[in-house]
Short mmCIF file of C-alpha atoms and ligand atoms in Angstrom, two decimals:
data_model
loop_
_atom_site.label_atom_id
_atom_site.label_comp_id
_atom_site.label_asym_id
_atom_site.label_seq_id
_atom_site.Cartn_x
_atom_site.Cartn_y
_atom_site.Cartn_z
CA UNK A 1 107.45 45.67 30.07
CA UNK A 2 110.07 44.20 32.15
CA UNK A 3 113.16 46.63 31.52
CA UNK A 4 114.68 48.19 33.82
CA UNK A 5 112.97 51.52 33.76
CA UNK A 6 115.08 54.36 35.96
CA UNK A 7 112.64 56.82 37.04
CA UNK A 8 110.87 57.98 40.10
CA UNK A 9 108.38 55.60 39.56
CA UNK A 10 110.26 52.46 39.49
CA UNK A 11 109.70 50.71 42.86
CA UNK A 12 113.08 49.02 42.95
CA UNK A 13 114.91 51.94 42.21
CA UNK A 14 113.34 53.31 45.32
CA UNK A 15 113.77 50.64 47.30
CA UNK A 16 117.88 50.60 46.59
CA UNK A 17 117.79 54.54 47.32
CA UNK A 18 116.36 53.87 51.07
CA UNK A 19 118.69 50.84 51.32
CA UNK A 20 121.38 53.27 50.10
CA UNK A 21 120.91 55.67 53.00
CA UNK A 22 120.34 53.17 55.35
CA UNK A 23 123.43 51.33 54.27
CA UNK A 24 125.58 54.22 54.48
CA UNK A 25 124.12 55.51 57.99
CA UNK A 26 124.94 52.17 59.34
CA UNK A 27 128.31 51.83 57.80
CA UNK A 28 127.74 48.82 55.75
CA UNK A 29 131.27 46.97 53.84
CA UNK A 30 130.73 47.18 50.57
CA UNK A 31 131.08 43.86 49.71
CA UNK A 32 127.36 43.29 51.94
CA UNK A 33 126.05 46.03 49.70
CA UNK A 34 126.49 44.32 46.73
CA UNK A 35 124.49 40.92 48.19
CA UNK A 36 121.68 42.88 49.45
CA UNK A 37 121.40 44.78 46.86
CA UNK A 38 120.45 42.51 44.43
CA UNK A 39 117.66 39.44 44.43
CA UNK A 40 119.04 35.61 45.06
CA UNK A 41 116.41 33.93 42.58
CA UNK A 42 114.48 35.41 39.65
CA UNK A 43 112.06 32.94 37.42
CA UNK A 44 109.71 34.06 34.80
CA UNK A 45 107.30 31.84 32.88
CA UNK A 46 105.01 31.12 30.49
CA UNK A 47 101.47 30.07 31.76
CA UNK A 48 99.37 28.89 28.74
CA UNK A 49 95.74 28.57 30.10
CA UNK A 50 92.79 27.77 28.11
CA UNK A 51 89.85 30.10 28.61
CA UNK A 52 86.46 29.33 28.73
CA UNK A 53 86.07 29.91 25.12
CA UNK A 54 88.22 27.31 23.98
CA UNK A 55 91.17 29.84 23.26
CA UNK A 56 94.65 29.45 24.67
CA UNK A 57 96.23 32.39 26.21
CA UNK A 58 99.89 32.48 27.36
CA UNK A 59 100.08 34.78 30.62
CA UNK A 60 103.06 36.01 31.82
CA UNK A 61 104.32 35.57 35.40
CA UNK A 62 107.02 35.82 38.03
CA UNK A 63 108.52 34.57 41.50
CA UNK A 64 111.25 36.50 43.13
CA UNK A 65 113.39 35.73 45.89
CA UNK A 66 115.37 38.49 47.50
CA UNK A 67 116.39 36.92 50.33
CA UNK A 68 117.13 33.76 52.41
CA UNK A 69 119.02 34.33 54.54
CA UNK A 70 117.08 34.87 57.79
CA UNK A 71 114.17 32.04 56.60
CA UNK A 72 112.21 31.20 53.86
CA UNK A 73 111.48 33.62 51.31
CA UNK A 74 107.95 34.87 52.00
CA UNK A 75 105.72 36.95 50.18
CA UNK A 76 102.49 37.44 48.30
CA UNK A 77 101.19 36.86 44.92
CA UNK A 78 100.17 40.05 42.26
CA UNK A 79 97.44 39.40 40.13
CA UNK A 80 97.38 43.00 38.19
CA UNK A 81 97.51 43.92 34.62
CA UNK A 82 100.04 46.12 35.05
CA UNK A 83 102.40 43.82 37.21
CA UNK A 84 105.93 43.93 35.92
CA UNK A 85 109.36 42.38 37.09
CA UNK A 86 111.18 45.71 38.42
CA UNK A 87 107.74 45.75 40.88
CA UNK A 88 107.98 42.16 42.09
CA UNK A 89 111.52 42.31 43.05
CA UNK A 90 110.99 45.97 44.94
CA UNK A 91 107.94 44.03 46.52
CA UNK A 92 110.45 41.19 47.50
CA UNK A 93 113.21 43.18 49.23
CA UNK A 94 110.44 44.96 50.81
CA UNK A 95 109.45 41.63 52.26
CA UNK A 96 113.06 40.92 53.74
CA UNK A 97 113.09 43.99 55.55
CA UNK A 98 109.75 43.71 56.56
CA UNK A 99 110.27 40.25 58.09
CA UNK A 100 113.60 41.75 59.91
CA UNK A 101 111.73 44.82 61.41
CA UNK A 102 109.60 42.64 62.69
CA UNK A 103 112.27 39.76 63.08
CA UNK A 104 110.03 36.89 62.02
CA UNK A 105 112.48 33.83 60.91
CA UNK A 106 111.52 34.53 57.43
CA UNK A 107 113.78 35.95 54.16
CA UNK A 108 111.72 38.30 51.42
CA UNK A 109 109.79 37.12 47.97
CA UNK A 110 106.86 38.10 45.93
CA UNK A 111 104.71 36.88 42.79
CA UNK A 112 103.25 38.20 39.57
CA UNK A 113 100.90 36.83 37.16
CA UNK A 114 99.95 39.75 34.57
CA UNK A 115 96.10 39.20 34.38
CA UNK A 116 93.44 40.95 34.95
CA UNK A 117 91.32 38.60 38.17
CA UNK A 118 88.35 41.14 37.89
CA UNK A 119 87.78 40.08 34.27
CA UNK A 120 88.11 36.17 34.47
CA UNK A 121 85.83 33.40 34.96
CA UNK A 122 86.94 31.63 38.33
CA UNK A 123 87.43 28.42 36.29
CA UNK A 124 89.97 30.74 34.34
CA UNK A 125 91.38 32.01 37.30
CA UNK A 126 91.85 28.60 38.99
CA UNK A 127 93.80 27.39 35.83
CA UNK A 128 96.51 30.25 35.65
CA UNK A 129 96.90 29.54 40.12
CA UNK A 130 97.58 25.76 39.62
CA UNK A 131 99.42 26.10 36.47
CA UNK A 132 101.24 29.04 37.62
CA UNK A 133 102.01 27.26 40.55
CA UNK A 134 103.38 24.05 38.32
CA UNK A 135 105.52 26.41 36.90
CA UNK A 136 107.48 27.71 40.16
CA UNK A 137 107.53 24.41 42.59
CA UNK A 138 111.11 23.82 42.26
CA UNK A 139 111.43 27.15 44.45
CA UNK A 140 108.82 26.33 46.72
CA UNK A 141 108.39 24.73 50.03
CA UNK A 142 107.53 25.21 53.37
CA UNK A 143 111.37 25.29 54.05
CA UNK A 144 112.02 27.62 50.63
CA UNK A 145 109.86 30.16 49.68
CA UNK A 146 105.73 30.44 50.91
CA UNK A 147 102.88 32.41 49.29
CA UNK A 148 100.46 34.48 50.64
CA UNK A 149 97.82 36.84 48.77
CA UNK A 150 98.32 39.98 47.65
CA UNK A 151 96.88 42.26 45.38
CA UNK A 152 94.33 40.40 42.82
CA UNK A 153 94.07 37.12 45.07
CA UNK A 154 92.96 36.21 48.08
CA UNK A 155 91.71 32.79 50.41
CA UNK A 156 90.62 31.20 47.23
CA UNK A 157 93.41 31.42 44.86
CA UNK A 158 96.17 30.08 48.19
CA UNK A 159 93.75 27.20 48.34
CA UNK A 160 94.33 26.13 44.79
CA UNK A 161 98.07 27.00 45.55
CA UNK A 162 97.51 24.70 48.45
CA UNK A 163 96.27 22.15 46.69
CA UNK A 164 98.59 21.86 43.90
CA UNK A 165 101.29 21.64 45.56
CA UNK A 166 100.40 18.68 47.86
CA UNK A 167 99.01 16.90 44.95
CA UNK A 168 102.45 17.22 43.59
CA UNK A 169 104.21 16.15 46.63
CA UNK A 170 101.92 13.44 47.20
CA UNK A 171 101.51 15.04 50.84
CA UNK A 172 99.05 17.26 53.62
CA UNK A 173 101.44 20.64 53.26
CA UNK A 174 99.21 23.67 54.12
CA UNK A 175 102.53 24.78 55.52
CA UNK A 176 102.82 25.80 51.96
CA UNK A 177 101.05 28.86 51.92
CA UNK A 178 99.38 31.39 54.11
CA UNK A 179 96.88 32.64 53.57
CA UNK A 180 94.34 30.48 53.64
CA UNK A 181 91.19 29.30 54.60
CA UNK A 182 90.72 28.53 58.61
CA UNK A 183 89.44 25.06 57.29
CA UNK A 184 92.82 24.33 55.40
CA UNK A 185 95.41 25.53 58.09
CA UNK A 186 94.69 29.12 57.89
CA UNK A 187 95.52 31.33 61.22
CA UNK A 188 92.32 33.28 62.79
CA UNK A 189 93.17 36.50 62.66
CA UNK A 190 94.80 36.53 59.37
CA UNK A 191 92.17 38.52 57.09
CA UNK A 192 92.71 41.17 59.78
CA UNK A 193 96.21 41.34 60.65
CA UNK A 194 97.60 43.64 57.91
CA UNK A 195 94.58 46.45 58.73
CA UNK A 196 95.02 45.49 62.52
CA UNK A 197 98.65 46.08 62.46
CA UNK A 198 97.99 49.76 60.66
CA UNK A 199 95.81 50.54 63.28
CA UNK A 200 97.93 49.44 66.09
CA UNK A 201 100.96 51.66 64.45
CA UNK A 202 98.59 54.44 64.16
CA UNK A 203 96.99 53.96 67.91
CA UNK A 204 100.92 54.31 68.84
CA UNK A 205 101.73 57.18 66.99
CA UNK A 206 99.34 59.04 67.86
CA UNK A 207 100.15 58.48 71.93
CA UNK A 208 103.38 59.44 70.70
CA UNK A 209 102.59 62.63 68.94
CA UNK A 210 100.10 63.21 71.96
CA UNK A 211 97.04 63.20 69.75
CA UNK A 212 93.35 61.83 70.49
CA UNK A 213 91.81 59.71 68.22
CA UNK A 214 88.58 60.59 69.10
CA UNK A 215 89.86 64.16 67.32
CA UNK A 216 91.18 62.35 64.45
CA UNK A 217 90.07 62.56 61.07
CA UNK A 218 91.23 59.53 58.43
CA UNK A 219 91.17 59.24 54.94
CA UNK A 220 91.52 55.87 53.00
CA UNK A 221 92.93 55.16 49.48
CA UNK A 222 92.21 51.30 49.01
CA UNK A 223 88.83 49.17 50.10
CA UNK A 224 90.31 45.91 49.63
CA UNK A 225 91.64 43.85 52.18
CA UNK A 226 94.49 46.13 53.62
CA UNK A 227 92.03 49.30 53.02
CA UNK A 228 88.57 48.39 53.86
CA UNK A 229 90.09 46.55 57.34
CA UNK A 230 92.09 49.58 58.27
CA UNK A 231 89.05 51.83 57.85
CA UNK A 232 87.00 49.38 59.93
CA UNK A 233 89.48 49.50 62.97
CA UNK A 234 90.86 52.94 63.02
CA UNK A 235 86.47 53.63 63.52
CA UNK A 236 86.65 51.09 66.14
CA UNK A 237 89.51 53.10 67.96
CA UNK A 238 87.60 56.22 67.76
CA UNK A 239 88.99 57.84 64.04
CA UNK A 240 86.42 59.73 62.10
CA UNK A 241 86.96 58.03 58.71
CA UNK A 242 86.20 60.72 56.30
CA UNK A 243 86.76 59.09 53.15
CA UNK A 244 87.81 56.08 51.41
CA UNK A 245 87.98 54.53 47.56
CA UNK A 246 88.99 52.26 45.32
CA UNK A 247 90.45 51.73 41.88
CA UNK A 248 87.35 53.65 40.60
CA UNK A 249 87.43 56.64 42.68
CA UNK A 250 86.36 57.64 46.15
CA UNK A 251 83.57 58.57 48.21
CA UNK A 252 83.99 61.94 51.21
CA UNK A 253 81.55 62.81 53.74
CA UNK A 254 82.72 64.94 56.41
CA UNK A 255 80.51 63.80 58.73
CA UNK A 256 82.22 60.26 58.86
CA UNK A 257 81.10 57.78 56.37
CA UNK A 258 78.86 54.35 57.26
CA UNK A 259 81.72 51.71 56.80
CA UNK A 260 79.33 48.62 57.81
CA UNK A 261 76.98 50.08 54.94
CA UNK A 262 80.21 49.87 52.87
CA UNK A 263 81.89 46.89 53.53
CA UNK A 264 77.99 44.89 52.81
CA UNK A 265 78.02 47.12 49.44
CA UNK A 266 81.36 45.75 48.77
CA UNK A 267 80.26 42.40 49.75
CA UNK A 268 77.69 42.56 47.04
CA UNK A 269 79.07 44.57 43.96
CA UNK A 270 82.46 44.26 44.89
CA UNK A 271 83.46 48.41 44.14
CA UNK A 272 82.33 51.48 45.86
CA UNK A 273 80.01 52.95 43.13
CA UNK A 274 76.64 53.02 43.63
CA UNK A 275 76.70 53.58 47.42
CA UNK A 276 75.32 56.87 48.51
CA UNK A 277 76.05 58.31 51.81
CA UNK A 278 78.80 60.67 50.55
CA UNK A 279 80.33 62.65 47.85
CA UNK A 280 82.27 61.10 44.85
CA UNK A 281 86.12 62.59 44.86
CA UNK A 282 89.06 61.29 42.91
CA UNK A 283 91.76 59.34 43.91
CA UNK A 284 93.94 62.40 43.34
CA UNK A 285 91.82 64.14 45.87
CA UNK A 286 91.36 61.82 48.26
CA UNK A 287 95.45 62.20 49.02
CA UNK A 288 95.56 65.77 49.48
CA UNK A 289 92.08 65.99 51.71
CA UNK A 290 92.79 68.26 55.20
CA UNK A 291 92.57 65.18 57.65
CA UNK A 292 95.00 64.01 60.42
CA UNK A 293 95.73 60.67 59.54
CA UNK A 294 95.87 59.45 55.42
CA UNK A 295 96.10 55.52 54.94
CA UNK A 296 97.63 55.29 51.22
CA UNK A 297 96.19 51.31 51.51
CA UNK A 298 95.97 50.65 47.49
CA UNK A 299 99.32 50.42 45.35
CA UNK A 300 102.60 51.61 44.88
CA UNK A 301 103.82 55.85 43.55
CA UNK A 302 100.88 57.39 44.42
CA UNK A 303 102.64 60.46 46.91
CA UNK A 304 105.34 61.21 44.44
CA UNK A 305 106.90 64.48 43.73
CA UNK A 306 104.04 65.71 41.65
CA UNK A 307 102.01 65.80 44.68
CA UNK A 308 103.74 65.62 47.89
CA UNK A 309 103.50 69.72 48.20
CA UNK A 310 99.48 69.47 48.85
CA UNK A 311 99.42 66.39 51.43
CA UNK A 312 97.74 68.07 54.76
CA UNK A 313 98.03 64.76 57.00
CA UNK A 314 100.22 64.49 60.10
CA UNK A 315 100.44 61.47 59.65
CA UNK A 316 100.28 59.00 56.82
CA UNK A 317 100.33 55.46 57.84
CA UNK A 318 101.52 53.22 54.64
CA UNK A 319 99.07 50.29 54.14
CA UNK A 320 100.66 49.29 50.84
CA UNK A 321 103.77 48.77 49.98
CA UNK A 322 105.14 51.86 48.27
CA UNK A 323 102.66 54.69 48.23
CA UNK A 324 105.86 57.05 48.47
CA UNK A 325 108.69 57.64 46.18
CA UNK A 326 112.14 58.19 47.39
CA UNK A 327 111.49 62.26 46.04
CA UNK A 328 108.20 62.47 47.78
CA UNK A 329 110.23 61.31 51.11
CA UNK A 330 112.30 64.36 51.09
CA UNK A 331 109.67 66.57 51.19
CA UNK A 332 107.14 64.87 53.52
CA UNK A 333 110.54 65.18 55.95
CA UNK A 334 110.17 68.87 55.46
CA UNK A 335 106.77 69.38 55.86
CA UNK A 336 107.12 67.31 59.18
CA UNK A 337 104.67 65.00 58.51
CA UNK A 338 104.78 61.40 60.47
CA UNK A 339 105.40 58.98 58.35
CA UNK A 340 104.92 55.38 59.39
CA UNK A 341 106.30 53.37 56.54
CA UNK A 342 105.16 50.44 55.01
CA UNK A 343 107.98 47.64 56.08
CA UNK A 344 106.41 48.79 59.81
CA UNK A 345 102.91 49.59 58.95
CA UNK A 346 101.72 47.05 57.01
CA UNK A 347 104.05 44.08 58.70
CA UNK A 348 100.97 42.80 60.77
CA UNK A 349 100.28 40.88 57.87
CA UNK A 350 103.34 38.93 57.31
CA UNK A 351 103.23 38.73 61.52
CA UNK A 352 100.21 36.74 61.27
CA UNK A 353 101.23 34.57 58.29
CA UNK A 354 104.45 33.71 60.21
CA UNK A 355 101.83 32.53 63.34
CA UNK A 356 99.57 30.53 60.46
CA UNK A 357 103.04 28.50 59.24
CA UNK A 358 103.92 28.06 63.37
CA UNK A 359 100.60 26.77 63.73
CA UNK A 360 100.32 24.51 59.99
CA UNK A 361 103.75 22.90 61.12
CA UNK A 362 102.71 21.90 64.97
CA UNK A 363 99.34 21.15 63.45
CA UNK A 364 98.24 22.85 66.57
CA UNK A 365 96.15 26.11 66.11
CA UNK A 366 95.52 29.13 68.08
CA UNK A 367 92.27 31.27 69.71
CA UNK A 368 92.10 34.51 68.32
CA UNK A 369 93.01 35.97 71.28
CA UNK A 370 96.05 34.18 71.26
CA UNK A 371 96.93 35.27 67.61
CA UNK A 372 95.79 39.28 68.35
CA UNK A 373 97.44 39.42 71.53
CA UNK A 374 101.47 38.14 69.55
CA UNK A 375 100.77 40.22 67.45
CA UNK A 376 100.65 43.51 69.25
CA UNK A 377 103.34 42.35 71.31
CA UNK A 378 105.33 42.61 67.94
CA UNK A 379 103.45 45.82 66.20
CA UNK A 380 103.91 47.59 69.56
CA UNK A 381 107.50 46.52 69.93
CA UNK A 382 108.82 47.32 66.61
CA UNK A 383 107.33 50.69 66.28
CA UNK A 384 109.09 51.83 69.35
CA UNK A 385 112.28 50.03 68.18
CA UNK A 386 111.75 52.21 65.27
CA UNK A 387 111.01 55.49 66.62
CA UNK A 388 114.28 54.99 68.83
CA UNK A 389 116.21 54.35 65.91
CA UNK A 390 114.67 57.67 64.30
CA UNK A 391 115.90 59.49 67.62
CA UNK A 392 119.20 57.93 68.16
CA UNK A 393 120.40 58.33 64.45
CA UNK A 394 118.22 61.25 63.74
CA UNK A 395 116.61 59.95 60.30
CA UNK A 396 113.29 59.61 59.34
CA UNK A 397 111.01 56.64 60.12
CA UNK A 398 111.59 55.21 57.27
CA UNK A 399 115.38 55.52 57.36
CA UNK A 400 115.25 54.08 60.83
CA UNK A 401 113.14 51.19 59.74
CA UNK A 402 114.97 50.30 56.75
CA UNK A 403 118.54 51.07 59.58
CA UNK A 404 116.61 48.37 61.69
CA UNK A 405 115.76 45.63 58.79
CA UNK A 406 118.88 45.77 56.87
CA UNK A 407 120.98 45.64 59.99
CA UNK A 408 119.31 42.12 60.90
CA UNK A 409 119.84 40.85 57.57
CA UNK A 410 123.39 42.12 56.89
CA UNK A 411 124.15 40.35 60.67
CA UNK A 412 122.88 36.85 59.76
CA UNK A 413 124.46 37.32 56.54
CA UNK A 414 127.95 37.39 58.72
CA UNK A 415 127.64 35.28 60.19
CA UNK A 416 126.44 32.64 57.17
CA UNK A 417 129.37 33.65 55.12
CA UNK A 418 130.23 33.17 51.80
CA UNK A 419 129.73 29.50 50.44
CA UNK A 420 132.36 29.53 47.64
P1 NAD B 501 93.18 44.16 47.43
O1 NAD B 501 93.23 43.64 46.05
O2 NAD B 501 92.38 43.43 48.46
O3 NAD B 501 92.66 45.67 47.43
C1 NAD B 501 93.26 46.70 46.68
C2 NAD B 501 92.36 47.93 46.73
O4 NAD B 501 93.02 49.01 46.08
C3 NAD B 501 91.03 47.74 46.00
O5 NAD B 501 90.02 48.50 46.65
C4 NAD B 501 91.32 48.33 44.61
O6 NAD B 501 90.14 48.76 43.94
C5 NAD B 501 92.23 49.49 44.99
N1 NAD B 501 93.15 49.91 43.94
C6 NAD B 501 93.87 49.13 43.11
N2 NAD B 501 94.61 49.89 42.28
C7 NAD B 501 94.33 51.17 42.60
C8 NAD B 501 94.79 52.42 42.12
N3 NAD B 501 95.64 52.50 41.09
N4 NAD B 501 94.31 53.55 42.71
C9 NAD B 501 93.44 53.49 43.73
N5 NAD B 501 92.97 52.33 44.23
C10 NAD B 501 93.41 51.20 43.67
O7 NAD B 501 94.72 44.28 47.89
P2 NAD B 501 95.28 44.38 49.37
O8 NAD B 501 95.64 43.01 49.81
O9 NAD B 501 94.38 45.22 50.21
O10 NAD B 501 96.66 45.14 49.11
C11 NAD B 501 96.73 46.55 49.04
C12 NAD B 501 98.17 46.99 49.26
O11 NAD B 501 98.60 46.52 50.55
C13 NAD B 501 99.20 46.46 48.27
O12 NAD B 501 100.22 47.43 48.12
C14 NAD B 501 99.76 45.24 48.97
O13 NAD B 501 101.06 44.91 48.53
C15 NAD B 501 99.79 45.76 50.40
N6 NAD B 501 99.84 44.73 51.45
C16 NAD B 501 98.87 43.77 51.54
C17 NAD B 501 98.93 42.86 52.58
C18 NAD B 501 97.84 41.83 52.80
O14 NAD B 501 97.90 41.13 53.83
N7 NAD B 501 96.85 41.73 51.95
C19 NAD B 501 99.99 42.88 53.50
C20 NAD B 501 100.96 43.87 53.37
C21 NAD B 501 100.86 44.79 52.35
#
């Protein structure tokens, strides 16, 4: 499970070929290329939890720092079956470039815990979180490395995280974690910020491309949190959202689909079967639907070479972290499509979680308005700092915004030096 695999589909292998190009297009020394290359801080460990049967099962899981150098490491956690090492540390340097497009004071991390959340007991669930989170405290901190959900976890889970760390510490440290609950130190705001921010990169694309979004069609792969938000505000700014899934498949109605019926179905049975108001499709076919803007909002290699030939979007805004492969980039540069990628796109998230830590450590918290109007500031700002850099250097977005990232990072790293 966790060797290096070297294919098209290994998300850290596609992550060094972007760094590669960006790297070489900024003239990087090659003794930075080594450090950035690689992660600072790998852990694995053994989480023995017993279930509700009685049994004992040993679950596997990670924590990954890639980088510290410009602040903490920060980063969600992966609760997925089909987690693996080679996709936490992609997920981590992600994170550090991330953090440096959007130059929050943060460095890059991510979690795993192979499990399956949508098959366990929250009792079980709550066991693997706290021990999981015994198992990696040494690399924690508010001043080291801090959580936030990802895939598989949510509010919940970062409370437990919350929680047993300051039981540890023998101290109040929602500083910890974002994340969380508004009761516990979380940031209003936060649940929307990642499907905010892909709006607000959208909203800005298209004024750049000179498109309406009241002519705008949408697609959306993903319902979760990243998905099901981004859905809910691209309506808001005027997108017809034609179609949207999860893990199970997707629905299509060409007429626009009923996303407050949706999100209450969601609410209730927690996937999109059984809601009418559309046609079923595939996920396969929800990529390659004739619409103007596609949201890839789920998981990682999903546009990959196999496929990149029938995408008909203009514009595909990357909700998750991944959807592309360094082969389907190529082509989707061909085809001219405008591709906002996900260390841009989806950075509203980690935005917002760098506002809830600001707020947990002044223990001094912030309207809504307050939190929504930094954040554009930042979302608006980077994206044309990004589009620039495409037009200056004349690369792709996603050249540009990996150009823009790594650049921060190999500064700081400078001017740090090497401790010997
Ligand atoms: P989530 O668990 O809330 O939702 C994931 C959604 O994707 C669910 O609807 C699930 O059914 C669906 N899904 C899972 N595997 C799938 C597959 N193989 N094919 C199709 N659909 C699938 O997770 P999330 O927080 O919305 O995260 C989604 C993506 O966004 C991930 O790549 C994550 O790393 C990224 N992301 C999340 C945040 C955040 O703030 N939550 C921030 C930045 C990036």
């Amino acid at each position: 499970m966790n060797q290096h695999v070297s294919s098209e589909d290994n998300p850290f292998d596609a992550m060094q070929a972007r760094f590669d190009l960006a790297a070489a297009r900024l003239g990087l020394e090659p003794n930075l290329l080594g450090i950035l290359r690689s992660c600072e801080r790998e852990i694995t460990i053994s989480i023995p939890v017993v279930l509700d049967d009685g049994s004992v099962k040993v679950f596997e899981g990670y924590r990954v720092q890639h980088s510290t150098a410009r602040g903490p490491a920060k980063g969600g956690i992966r609760y997925a079956s089909n987690v693996n090492r080679d996709e936490v540390r992609a997920l981590a340097a992600w994170m550090t470039w991330k953090c440096a497009v959007v130059n929050v004071p943060f460095g890059g991390g991510k979690g795993g815990v192979i499990c399956d959340p949508f098959k366990m007991s929250k009792g079980e669930l709550e066991r693997v979180t706290r021990r999981y989170v015994a198992g990696i405290m040494d690399i924690l901190g508010p001043d080291r490395d801090v959580p936030a959900p990802d895939m598989g976890t949510d509010g919940q889970v970062m409370a437990w995280l919350m929680d047993t760390y300051s039981m540890h510490n023998r101290a109040y440290l929602p500083a910890i974690v974002t994340g969380k609950p508004i009761g516990l130190g979380g940031s209003l705001g936060r649940i929307e910020a990642t499907g905010r921010g892909v709006m607000l990169c959208t909203r800005e694309a298209l004024k750049h491309l000179g498109m309406n979004p009241k002519d705008c069609t949408a697609a959306v792969q993903g319902a979760g949190n990243v998905g099901l938000i981004s859905a809910l505000q691209l309506h808001a700014l005027g997108v017809k959202i034609v179609a949207i899934s999860d893990v199970h498949g997707g629905l299509y109605n060409e007429k626009g689909l009923d996303l407050e019926g949706i999100k209450a179905h969601l609410q209730k049975s927690r996937k999109l079967d059984g809601f009418d108001g559309g046609t079923k499709i595939t996920n396969s076919e929800i990529l390659e639907l004739p619409v103007d803007i596609l949201v890839p909002a789920a998981t990682e290699n999903v546009i990959t070479s196999r496929n990149v030939e029938n995408i008909k979007a203009k514009i595909i805004t990357e909700g998750a972290n991944g959807p592309c492969t360094a082969n389907a980039d190529k082509v989707l540069d061909q085809k001219g499509i405008f591709v906002i990628p996900d260390i841009l796109a989806n950075a509203g998230g980690v935005t917002v979680s760098y506002f809830e830590w600001v707020q947990d450590r002044m223990a001094f918290f912030w309207t809504q308005k307050e939190v929504e109007d930094r954040m554009e500031h930042i979302m608006v700002e980077s994206f044309a700092a990004v589009v620039d850099m495409a037009r200056r250097f004349q690369v792709s977005n996603r050249i540009a915004a990996y150009m823009l990232g790594v650049n921060r990072v190999a500064d700081i790293t400078r001017m740090r030096g090497i401790y010997a």
